XYZ file of N, CA and C in Angstrom:
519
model
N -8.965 -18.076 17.604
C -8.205 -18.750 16.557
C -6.977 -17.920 16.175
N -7.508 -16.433 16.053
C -6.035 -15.765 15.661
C -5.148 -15.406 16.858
N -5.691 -15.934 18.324
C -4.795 -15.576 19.259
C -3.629 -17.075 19.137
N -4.394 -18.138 18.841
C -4.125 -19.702 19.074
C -2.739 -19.617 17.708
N -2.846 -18.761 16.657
C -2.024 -18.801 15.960
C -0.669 -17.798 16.046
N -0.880 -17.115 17.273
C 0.509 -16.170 17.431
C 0.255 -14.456 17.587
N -1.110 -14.281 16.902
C -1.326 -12.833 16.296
C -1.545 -12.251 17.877
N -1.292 -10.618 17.850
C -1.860 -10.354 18.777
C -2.966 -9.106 18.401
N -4.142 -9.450 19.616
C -5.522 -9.602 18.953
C -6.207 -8.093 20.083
N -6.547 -7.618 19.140
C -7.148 -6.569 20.719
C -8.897 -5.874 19.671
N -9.894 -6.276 20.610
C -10.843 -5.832 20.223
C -11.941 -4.550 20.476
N -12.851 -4.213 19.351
C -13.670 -3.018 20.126
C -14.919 -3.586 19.487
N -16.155 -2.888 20.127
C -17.258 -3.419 20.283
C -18.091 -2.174 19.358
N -17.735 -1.179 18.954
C -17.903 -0.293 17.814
C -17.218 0.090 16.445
N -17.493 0.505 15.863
C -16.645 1.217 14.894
C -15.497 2.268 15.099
N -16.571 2.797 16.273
C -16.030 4.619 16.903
C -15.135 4.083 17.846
N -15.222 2.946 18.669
C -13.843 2.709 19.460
C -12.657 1.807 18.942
N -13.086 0.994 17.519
C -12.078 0.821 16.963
C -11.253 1.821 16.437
N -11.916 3.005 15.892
C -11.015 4.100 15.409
C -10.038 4.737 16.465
N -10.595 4.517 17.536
C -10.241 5.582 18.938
C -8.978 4.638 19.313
N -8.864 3.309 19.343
C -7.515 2.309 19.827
C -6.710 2.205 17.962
N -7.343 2.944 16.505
C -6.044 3.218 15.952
C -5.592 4.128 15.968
N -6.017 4.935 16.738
C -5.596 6.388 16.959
C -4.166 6.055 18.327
N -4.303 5.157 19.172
C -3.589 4.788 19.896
C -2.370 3.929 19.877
N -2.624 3.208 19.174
C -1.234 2.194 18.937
C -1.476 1.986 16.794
N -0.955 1.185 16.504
C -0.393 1.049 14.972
C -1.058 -0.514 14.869
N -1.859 -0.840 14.020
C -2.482 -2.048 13.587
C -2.043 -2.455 12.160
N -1.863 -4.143 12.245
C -1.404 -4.162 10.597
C -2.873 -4.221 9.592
N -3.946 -4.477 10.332
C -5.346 -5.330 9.947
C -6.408 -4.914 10.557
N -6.990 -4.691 10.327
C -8.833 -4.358 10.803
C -9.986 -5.540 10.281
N -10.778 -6.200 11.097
C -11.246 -7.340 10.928
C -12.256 -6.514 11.211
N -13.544 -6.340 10.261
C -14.640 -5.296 10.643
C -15.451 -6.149 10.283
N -17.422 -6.153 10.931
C -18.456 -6.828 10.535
C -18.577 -5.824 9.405
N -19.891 -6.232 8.333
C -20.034 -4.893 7.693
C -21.448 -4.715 8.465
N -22.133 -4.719 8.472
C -23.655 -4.158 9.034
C -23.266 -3.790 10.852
N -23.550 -2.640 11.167
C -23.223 -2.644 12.744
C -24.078 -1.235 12.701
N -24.391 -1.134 13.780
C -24.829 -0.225 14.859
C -23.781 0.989 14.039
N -24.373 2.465 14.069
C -23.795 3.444 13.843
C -23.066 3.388 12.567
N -21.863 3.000 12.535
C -20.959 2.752 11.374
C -20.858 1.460 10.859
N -20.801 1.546 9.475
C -21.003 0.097 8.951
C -19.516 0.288 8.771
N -18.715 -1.437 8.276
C -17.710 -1.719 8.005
C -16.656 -0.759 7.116
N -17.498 -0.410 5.743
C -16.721 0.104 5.006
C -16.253 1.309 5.821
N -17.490 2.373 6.427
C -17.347 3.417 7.018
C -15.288 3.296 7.371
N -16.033 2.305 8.897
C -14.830 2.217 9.364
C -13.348 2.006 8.865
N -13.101 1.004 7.387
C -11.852 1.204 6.901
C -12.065 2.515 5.977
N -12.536 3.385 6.005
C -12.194 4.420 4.780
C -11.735 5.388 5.788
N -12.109 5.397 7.044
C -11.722 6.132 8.445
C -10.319 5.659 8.887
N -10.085 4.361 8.771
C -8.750 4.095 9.568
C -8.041 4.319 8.555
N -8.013 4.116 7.401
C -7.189 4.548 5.815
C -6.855 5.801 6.080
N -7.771 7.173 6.839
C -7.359 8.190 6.861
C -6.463 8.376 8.019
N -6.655 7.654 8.865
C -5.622 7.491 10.111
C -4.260 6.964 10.028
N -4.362 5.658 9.414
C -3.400 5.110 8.985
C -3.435 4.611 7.446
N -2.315 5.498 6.137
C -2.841 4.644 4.795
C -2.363 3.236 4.816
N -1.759 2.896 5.749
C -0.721 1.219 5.729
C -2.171 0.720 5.898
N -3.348 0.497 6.870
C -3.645 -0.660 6.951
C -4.583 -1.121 6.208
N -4.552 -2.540 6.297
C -5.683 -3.521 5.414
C -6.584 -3.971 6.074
N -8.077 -4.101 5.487
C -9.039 -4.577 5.995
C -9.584 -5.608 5.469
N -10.382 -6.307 6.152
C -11.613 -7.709 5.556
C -12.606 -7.589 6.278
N -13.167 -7.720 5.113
C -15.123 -7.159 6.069
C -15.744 -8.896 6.231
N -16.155 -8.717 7.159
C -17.158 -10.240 7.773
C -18.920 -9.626 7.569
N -19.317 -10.583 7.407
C -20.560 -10.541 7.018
C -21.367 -11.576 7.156
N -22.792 -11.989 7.460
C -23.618 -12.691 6.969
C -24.761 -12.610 5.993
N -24.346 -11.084 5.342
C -25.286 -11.235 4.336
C -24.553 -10.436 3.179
N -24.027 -12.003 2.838
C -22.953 -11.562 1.447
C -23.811 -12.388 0.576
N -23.467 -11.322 -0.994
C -24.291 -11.439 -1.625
C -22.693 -11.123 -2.668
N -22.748 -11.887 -4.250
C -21.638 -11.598 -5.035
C -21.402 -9.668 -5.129
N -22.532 -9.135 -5.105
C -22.581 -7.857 -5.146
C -22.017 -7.155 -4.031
N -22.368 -7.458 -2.607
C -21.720 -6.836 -1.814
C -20.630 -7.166 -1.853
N -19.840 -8.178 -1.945
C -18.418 -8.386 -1.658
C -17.502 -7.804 -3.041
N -18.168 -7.522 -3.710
C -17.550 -6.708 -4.700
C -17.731 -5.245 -4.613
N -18.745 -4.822 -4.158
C -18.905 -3.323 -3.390
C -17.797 -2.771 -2.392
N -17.531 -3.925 -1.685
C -16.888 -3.912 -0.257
C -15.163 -4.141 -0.976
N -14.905 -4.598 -1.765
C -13.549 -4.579 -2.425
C -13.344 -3.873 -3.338
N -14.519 -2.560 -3.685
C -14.070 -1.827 -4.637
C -13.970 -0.371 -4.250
N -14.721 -0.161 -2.143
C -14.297 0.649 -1.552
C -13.462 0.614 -0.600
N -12.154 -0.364 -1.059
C -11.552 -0.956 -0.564
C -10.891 -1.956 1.002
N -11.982 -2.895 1.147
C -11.606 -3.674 1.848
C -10.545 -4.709 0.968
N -9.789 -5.461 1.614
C -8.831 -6.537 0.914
C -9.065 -7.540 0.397
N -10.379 -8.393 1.610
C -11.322 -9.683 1.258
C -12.683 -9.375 1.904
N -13.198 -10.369 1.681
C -14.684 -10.203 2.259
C -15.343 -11.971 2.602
N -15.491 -12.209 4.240
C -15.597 -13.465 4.096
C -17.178 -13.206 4.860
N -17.667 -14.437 4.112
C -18.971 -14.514 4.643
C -18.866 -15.426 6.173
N -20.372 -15.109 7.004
C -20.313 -16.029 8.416
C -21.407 -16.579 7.725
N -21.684 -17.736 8.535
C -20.595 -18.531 9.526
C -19.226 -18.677 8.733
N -17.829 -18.932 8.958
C -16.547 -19.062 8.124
C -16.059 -19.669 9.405
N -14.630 -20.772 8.249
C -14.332 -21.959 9.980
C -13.084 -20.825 9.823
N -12.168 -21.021 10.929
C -11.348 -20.605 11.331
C -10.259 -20.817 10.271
N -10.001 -21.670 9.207
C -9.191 -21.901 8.353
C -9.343 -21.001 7.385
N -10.503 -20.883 7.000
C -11.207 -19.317 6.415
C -10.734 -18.250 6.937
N -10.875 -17.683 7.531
C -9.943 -16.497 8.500
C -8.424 -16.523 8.359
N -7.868 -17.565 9.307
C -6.798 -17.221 8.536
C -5.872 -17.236 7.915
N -6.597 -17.943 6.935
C -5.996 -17.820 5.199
C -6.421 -16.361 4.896
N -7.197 -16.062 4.945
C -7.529 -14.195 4.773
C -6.693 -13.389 5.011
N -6.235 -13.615 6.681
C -5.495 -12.936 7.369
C -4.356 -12.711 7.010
N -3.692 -14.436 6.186
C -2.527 -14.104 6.216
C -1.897 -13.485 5.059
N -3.032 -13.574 4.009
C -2.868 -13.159 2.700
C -3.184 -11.279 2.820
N -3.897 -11.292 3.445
C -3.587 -9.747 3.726
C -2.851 -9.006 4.589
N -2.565 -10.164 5.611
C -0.639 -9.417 6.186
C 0.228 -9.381 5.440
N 0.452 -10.286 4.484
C 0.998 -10.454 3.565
C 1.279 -9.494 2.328
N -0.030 -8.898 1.820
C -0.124 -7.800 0.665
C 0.504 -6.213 1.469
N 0.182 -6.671 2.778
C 0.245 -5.132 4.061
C 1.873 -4.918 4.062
N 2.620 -6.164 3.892
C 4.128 -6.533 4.624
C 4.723 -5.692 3.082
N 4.298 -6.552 1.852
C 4.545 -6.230 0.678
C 4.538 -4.539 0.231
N 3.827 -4.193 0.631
C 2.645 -2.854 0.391
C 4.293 -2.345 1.160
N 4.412 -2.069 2.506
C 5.254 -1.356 3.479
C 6.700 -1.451 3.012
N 6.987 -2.832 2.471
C 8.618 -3.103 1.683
C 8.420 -2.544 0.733
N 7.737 -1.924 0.229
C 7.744 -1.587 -1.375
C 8.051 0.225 -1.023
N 7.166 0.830 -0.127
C 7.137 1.765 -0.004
C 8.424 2.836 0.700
N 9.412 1.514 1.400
C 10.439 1.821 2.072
C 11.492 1.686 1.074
N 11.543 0.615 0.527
C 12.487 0.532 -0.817
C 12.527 2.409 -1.894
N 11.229 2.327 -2.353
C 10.972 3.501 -3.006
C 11.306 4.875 -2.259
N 11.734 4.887 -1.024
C 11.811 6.032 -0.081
C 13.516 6.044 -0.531
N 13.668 4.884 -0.236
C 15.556 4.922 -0.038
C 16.094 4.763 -1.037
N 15.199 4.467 -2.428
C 15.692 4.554 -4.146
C 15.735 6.163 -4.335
N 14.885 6.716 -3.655
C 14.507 8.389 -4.118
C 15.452 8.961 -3.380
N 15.735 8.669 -2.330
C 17.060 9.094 -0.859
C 18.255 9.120 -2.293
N 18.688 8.465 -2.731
C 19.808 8.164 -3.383
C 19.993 8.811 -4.703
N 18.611 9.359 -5.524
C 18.579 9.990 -6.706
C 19.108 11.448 -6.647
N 19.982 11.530 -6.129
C 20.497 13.148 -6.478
C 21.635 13.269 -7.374
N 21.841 14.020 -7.553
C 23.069 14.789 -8.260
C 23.945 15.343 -7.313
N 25.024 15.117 -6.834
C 25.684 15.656 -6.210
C 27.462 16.545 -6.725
N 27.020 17.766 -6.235
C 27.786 19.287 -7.106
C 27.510 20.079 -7.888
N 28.190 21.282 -7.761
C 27.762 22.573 -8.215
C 28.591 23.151 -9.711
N 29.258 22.026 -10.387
C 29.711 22.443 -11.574
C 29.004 22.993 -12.614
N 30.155 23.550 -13.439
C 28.634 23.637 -14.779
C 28.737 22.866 -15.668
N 29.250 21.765 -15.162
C 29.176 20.408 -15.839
C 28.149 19.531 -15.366
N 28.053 19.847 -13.857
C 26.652 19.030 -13.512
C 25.617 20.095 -13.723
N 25.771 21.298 -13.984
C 24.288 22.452 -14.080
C 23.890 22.099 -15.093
N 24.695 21.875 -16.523
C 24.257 21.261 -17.791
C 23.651 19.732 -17.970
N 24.091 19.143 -16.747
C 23.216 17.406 -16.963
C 22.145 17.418 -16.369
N 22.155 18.191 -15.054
C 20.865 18.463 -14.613
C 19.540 19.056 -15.702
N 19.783 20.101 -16.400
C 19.208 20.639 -17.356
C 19.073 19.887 -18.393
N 20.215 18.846 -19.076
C 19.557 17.874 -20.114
C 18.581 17.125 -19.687
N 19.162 16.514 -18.350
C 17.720 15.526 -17.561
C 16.234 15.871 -17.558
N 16.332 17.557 -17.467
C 15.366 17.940 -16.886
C 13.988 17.724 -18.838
N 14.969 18.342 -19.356
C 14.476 18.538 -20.894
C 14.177 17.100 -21.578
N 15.338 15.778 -21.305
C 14.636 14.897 -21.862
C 13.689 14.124 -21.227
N 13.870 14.406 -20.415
C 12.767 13.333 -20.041
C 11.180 13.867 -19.905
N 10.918 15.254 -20.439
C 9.367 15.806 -21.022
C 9.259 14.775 -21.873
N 10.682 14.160 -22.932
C 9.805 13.699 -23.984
C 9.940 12.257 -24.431
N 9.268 11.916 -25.499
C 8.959 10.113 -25.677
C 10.455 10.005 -26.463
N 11.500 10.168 -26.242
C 12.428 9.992 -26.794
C 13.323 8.507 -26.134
N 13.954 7.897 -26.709
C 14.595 6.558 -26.255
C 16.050 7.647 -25.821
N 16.784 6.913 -25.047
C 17.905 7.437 -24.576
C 19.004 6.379 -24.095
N 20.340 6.555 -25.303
C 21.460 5.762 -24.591
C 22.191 6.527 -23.847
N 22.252 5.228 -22.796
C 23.339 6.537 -21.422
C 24.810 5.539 -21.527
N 25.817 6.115 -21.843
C 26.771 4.982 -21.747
C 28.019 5.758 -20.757
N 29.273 5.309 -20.656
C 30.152 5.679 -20.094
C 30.979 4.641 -19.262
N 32.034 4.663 -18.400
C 32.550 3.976 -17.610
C 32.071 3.043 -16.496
N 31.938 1.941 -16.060
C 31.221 1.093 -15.233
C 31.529 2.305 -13.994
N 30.619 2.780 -13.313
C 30.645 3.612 -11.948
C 30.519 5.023 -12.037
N 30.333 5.244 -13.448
C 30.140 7.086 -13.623
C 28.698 7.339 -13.215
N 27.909 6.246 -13.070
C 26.538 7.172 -12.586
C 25.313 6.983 -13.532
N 25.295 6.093 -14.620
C 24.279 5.964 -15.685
C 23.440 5.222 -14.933
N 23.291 4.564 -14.440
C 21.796 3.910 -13.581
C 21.546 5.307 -12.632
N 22.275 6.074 -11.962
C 21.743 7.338 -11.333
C 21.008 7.854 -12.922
N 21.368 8.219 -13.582
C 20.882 9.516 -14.924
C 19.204 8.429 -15.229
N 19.553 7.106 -15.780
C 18.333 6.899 -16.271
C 17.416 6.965 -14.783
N 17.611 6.636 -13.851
C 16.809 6.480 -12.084
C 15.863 8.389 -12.490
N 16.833 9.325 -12.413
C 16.423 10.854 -12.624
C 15.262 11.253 -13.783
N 15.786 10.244 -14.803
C 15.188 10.460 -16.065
C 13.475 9.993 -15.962
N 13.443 8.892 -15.575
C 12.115 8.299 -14.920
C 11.746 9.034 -14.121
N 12.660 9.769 -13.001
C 11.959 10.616 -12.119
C 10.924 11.993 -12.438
N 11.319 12.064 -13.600
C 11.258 13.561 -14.216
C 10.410 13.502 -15.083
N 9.580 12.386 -15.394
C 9.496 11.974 -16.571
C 7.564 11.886 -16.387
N 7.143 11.996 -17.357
C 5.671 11.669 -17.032
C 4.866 10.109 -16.649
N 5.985 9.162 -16.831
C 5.925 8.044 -16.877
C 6.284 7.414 -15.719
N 6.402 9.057 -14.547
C 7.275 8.418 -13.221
C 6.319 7.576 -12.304
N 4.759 7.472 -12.159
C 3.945 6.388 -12.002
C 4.168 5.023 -12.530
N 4.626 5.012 -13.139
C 4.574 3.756 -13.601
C 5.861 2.667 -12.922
N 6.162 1.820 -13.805
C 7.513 1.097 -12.949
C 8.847 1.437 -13.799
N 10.128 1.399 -12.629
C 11.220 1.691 -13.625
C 11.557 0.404 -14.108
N 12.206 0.125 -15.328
C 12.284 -0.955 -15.507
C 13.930 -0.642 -16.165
């Protein structure tokens, strides 16, 4: 079904040789049973997570129970579909977790090339002193107006300020 829809599909008949072909090429998805021989499902995505943190998993099962599939999504698989499941089941799964995977990877590249761009650039002691205010306000819960000329750099200062800031987990807004 997921070949019939475009995907390309390559399988292993263990846990230990699925790990061994992500060790080899780059997968967006891991489609794991959970009960198997040697390694159970979760095993296997908490293993390929360490191989690769990009990818997403969905554990298949026939003995889902509300408990396991909440077990299985809270050591993070993505979904959890029970068997028998028709093929429309799948992949709607699939695509919703290529989907969170695609999201997940744009987000993380965006944030690479927002941080690429946060510098200060020069050695004045006009920039040694903004660097050093930056560094000082943003320890604290203080509000901050940044104003100046359209192009002097105030979306750079507040971008730094968040950077610096204990609040830099969170989102800039």
């Amino acid at each position: 079904a997921l070949r019939q829809e475009g995907y390309q599909v390559s399988a292993a008949d263990s846990g230990e040789s699925a790990l061994e072909l992500l060790k080899e090429s780059s997968f967006d998805l891991i489609l794991s049973d959970l009960r198997m021989a040697g390694m159970d499902g979760i095993d296997v995505l908490r293993q390929a997570r360490v191989i690769d943190p990009r990818v997403v998993g969905i554990i298949l099962t026939g003995y889902g129970t509300i408990e396991t599939a909440v077990s299985a999504i809270r050591k993070g698989a993505y979904d959890f579909v029970e068997k028998p499941f028709t093929a429309d089941r799948l992949l709607v799964a699939v695509q919703r977790a290529l989907e969170v995977a695609r999201l997940k990877r744009d987000n993380a590249e965006l944030r690479m090339q927002s941080s690429a761009s946060d510098q200060l650039i020069g050695s004045s002691a006009a920039m040694a002193t903004l660097r050093t205010s930056i560094d000082r306000v943003a320890q604290t819960n203080s509000r901050v107006l940044i104003s100046g000329p359209a192009g002097s750099g105030k979306e750079l200062i507040a971008r730094l300020l968040h950077l610096h800031s204990p609040r830099f987990g969170g989102l800039f807004v």
